[in-house]
mmCIF file of C-alpha atoms in Angstrom:
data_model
loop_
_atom_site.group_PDB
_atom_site.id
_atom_site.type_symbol
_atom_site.label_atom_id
_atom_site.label_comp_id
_atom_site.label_asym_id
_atom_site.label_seq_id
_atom_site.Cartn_x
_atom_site.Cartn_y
_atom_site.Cartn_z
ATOM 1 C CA UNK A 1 33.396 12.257 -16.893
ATOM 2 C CA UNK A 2 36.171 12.923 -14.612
ATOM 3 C CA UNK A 3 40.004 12.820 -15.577
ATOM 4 C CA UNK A 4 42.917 13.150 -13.915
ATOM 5 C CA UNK A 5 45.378 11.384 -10.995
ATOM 6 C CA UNK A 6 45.184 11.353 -7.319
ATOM 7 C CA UNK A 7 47.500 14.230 -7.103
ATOM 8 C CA UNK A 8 45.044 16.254 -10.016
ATOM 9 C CA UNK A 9 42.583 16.409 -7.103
ATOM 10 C CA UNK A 10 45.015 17.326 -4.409
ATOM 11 C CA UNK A 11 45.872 20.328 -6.478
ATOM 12 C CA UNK A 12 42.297 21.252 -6.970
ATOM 13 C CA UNK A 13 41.289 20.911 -3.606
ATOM 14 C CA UNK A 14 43.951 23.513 -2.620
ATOM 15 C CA UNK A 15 42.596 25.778 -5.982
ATOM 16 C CA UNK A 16 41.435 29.216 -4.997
ATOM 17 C CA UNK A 17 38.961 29.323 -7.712
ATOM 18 C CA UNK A 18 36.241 28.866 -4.683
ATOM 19 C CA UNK A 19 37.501 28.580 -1.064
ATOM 20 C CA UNK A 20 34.309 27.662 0.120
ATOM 21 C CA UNK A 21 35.088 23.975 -1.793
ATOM 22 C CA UNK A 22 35.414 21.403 0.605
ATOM 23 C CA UNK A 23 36.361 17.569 0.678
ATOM 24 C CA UNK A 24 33.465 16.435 3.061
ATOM 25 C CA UNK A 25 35.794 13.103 3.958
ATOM 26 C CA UNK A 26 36.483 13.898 7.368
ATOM 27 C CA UNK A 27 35.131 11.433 9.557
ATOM 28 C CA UNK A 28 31.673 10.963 10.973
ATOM 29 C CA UNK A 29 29.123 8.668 12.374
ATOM 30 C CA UNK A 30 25.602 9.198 10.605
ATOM 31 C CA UNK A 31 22.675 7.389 11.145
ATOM 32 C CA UNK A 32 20.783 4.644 8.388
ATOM 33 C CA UNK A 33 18.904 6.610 5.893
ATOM 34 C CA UNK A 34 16.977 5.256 3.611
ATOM 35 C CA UNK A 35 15.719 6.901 0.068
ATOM 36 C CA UNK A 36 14.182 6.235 -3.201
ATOM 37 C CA UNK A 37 14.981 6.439 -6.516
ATOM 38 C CA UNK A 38 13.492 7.429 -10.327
ATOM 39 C CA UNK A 39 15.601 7.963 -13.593
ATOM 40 C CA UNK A 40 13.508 10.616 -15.254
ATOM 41 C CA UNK A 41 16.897 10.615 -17.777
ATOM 42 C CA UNK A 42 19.952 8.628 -19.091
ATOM 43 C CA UNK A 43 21.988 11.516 -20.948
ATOM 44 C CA UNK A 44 22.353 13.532 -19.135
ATOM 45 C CA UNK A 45 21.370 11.361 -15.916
ATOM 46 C CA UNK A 46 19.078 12.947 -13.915
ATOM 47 C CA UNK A 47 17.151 11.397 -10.664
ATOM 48 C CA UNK A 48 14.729 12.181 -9.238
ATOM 49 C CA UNK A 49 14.990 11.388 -5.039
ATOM 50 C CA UNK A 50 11.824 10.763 -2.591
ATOM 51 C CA UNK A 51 12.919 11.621 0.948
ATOM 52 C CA UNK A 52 16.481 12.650 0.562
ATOM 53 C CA UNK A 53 16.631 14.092 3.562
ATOM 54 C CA UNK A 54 14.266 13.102 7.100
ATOM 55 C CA UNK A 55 11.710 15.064 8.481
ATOM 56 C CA UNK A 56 13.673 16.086 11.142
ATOM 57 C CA UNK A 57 16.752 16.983 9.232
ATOM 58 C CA UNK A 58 14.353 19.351 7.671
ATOM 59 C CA UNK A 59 13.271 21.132 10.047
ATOM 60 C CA UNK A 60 16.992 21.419 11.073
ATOM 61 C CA UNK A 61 17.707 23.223 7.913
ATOM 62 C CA UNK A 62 15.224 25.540 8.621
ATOM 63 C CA UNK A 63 16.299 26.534 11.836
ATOM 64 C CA UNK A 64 19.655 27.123 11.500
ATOM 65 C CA UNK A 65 18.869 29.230 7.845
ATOM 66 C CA UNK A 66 16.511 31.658 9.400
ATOM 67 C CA UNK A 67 18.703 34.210 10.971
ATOM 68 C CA UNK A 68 21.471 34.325 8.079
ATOM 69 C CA UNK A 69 19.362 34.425 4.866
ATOM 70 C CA UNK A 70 20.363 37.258 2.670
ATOM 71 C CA UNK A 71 18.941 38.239 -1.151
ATOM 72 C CA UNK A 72 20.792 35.983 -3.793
ATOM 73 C CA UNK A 73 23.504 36.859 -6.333
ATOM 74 C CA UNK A 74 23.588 35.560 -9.458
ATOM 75 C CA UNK A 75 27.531 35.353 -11.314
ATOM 76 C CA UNK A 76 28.079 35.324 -15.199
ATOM 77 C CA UNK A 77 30.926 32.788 -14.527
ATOM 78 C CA UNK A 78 33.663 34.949 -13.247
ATOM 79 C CA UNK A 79 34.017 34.773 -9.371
ATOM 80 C CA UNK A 80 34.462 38.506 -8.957
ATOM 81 C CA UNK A 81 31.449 39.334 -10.947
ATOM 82 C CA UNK A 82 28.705 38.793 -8.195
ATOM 83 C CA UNK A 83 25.666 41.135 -7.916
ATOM 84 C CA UNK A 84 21.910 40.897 -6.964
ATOM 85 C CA UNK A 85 19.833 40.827 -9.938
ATOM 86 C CA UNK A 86 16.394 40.767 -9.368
ATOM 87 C CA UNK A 87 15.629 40.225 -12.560
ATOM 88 C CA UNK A 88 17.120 37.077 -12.787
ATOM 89 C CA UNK A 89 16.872 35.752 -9.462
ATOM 90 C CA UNK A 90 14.792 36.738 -6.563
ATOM 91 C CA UNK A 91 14.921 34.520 -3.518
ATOM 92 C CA UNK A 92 17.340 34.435 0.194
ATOM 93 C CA UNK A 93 20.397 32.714 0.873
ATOM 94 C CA UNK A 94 21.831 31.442 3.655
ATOM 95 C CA UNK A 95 25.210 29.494 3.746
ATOM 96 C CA UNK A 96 25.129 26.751 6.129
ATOM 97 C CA UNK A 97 27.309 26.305 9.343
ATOM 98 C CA UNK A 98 28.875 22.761 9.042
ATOM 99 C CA UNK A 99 27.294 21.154 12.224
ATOM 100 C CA UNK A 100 27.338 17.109 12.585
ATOM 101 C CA UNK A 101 23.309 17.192 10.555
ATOM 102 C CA UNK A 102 24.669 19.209 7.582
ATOM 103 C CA UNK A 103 27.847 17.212 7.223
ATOM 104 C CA UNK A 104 25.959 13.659 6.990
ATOM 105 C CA UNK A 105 24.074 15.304 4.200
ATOM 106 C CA UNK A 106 27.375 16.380 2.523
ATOM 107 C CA UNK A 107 28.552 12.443 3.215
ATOM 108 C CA UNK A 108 24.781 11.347 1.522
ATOM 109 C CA UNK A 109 25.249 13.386 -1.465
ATOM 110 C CA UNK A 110 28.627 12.004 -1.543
ATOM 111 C CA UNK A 111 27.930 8.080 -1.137
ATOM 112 C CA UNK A 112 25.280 8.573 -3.455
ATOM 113 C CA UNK A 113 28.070 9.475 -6.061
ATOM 114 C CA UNK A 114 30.309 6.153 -5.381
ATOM 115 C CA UNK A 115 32.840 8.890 -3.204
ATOM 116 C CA UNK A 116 34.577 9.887 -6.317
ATOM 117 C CA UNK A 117 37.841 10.963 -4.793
ATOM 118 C CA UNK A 118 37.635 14.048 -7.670
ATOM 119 C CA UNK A 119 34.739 15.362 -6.179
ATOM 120 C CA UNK A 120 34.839 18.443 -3.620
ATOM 121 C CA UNK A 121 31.600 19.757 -2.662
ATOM 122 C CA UNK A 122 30.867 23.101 -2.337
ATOM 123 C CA UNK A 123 29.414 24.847 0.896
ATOM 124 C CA UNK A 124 25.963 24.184 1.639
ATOM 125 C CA UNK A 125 23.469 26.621 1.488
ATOM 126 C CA UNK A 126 19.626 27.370 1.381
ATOM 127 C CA UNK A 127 17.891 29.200 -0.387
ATOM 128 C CA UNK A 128 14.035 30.475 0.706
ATOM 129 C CA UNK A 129 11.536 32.180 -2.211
ATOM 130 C CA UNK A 130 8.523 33.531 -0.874
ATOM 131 C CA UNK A 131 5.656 34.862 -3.195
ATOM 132 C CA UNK A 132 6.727 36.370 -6.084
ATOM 133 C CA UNK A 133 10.043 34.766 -5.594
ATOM 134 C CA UNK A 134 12.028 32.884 -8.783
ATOM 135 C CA UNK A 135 15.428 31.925 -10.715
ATOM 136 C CA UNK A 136 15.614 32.271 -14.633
ATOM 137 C CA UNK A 137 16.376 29.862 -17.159
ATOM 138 C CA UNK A 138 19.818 28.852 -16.284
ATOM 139 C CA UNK A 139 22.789 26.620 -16.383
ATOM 140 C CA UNK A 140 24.302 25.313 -13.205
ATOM 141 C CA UNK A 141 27.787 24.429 -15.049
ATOM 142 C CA UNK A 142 29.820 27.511 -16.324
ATOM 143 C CA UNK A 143 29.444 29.333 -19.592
ATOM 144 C CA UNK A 144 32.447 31.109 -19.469
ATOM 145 C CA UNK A 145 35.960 30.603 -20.142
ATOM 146 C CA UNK A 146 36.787 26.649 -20.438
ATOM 147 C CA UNK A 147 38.387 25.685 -17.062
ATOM 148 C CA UNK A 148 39.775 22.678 -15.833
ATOM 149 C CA UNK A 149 37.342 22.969 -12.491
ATOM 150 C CA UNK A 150 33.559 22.874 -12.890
ATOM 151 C CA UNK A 151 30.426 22.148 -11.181
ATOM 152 C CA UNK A 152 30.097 18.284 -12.348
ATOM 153 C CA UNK A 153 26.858 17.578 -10.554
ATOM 154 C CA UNK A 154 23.877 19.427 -8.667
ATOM 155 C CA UNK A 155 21.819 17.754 -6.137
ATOM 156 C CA UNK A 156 18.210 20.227 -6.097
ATOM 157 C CA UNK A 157 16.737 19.730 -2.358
ATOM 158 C CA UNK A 158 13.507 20.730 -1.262
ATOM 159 C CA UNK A 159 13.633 21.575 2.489
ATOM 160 C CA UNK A 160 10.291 22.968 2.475
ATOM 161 C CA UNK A 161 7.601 22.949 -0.209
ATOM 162 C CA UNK A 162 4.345 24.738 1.295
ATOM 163 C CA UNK A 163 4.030 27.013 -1.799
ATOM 164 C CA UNK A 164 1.272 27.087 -4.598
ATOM 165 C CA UNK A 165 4.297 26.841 -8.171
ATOM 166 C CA UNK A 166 7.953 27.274 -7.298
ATOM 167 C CA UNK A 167 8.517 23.837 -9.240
ATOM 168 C CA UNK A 168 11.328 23.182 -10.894
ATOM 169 C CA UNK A 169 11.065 23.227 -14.743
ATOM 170 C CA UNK A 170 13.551 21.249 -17.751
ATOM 171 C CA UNK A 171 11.982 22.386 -21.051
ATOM 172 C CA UNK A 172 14.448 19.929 -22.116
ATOM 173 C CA UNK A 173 14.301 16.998 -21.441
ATOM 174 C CA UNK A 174 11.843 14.621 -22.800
ATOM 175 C CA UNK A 175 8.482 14.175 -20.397
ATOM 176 C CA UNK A 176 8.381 10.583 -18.562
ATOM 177 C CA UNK A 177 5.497 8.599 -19.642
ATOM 178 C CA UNK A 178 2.886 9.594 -16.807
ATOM 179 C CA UNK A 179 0.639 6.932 -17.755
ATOM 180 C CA UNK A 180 3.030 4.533 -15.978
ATOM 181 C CA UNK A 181 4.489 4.771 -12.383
ATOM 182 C CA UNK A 182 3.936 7.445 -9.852
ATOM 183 C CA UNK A 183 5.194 10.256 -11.956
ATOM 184 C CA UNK A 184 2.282 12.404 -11.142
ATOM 185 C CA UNK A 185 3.244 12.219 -7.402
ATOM 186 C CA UNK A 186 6.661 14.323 -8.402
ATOM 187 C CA UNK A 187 5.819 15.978 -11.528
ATOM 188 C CA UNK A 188 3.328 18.128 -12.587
ATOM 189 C CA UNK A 189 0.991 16.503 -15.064
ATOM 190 C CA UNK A 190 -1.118 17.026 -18.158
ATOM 191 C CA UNK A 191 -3.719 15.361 -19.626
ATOM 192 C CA UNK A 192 -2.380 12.309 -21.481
ATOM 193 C CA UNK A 193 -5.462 11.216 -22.805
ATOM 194 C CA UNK A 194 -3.944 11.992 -26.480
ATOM 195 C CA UNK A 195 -2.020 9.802 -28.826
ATOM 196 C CA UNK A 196 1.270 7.221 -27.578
ATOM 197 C CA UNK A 197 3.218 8.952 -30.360
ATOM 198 C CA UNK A 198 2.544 12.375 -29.449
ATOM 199 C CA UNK A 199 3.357 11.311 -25.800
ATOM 200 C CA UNK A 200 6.742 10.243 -26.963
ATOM 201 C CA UNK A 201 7.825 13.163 -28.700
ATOM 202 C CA UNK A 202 6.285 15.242 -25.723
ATOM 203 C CA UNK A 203 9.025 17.591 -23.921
ATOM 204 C CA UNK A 204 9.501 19.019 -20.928
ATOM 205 C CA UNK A 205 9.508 18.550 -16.966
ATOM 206 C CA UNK A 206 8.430 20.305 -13.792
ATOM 207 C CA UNK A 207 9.167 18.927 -10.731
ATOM 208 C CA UNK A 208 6.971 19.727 -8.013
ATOM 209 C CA UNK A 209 8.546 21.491 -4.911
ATOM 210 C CA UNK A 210 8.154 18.675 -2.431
ATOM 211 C CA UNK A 211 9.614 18.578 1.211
ATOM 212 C CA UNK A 212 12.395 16.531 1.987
ATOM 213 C CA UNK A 213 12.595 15.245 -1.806
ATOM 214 C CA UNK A 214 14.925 15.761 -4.311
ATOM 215 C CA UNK A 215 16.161 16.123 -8.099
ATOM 216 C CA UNK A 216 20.133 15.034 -9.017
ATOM 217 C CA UNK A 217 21.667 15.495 -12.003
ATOM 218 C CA UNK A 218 25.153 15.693 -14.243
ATOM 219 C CA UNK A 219 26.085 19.088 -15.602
ATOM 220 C CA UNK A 220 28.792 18.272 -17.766
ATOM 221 C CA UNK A 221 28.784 15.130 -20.810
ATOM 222 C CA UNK A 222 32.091 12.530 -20.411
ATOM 223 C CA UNK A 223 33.958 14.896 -22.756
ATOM 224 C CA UNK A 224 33.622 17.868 -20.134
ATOM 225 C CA UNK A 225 31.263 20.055 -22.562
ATOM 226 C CA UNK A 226 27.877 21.215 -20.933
ATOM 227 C CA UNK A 227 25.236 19.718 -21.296
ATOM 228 C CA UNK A 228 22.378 21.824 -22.748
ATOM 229 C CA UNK A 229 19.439 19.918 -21.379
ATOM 230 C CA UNK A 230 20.006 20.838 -17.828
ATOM 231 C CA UNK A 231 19.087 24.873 -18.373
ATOM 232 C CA UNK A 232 16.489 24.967 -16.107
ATOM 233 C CA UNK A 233 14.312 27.273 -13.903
ATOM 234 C CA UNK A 234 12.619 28.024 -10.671
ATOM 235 C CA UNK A 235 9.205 28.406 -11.518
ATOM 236 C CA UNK A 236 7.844 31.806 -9.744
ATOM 237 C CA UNK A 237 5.851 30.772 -6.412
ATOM 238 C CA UNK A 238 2.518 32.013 -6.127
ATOM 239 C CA UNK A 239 1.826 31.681 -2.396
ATOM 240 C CA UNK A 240 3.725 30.397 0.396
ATOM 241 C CA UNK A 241 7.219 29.669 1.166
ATOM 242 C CA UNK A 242 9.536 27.570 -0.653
ATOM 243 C CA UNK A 243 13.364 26.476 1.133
ATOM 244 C CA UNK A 244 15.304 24.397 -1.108
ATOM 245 C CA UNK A 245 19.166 23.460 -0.264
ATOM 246 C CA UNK A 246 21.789 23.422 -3.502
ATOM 247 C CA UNK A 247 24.506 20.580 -3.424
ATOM 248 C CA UNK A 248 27.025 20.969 -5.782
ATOM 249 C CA UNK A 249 30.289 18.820 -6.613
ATOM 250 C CA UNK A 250 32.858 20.164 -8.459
ATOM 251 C CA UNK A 251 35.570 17.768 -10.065
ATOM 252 C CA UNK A 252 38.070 18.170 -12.618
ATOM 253 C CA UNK A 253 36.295 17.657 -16.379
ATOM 254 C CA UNK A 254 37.911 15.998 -19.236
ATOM 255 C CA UNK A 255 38.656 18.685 -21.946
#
């Protein structure tokens, strides 16, 4: 997926495409943490992450968001174009101070990518949707004009998930079987009582919004293009309060 030589991603890490961008490989002691993992898909990848982050990191999250959540902008793909849309997106951010907690989350999302030396993760932040709150359809990769820099992976976090909806939808990619596994735990499920075929032509996943859990996937196919199966959605939440935390990595895509 990625391309390019050791001083390719010195240049980009000094780009100032996004300043926030950092390298997250300064050094730091984190404690064992332990997760599991699902492969809901193969192309593009995506996995699906039970207990990404503790308990207790958490409730960190939470209490260093609560005093610097703002509304949410949305961008077409150029960095000056910025606004609040509400019809697109209605939900808080908060961008993240880089304390010793957030950084071993940085160095998770990291490890769990091999530490690709052509990845550069972008500032943390939270975002919070209360009732009523909800994101569009949407790529995570940019539509715009073709650039060497993009966002080659998104890590989906749920800090918080004590909401009626606010799951994350895929119309795209092709259901699990639910019959099999604990896919029901993660995802929210219909009656399979029907047919094997028509199970197997069956599309679409939501993911439930589940604390401390979380969904990763690849943006961009090996030749850099998009790929189309990750437009996705935060599903509107009905009651309650929803926090989730965005990790992206950008890296340098093969054109």
């Amino acid at each position: 997926m990625l391309s390019g030589s050791r001083n390719d991603a010195l240049k980009f890490r000094g780009t100032q495409y996004n300043a926030s961008l950092i390298a997250s490989d300064e050094p730091v002691s984190c404690p064992t943490h332990n997760y599991n993992t699902f492969v809901v898909s193969r192309q593009p990848l995506i996995i699906y992450i039970e207990n990404f982050l503790s308990p207790e990191e958490s409730k960190h999250l939470l209490d260093i968001s609560d005093d610097k959540f703002e509304p949410s902008t949305v961008t077409s793909g150029n960095p000056d174009d910025v606004s609040i849309r509400e019809n697109i997106r209605v939900s808080e951010s908060a961008l993240l101070e880089r304390d010793d907690i957030v950084r071993c989350i940085e160095h998770r999302a990291r490890a769990f990518q091999g530490w690709n030396p052509y990845l550069n993760i972008e500032r943390l932040r939270t975002q919070r949707y209360t009732a009523g709150g909800y994101y569009k359809h949407h790529y995570d990769w940019n539509e715009g004009p073709q650039r060497s820099e993009n966002r080659i992976t998104t890590f989906n976090v749920y800090v918080q998930g004590d909401c009626e909806g606010g799951g994350t939808e895929f119309p795209r990619i092709k259901t699990p079987d639910t019959k099999k596994g604990r896919w029901c735990e993660f995802l929210e499920c219909e009656d399979n009582s029907g047919e094997g075929e028509e199970l197997e032509e069956r599309m679409g996943v939501t993911f439930k919004a589940i604390g401390g859990n979380a969904i990763f996937w690849e943006n961009l196919s090996p030749d850099g293009t998009g790929y189309e199966e990750t437009w996705h959605s935060g599903m509107p939440v009905k009651s309650g309060t929803k926090v989730g935390l965005n990790i992206w990595s950008w890296g340098i895509a093969r054109r």
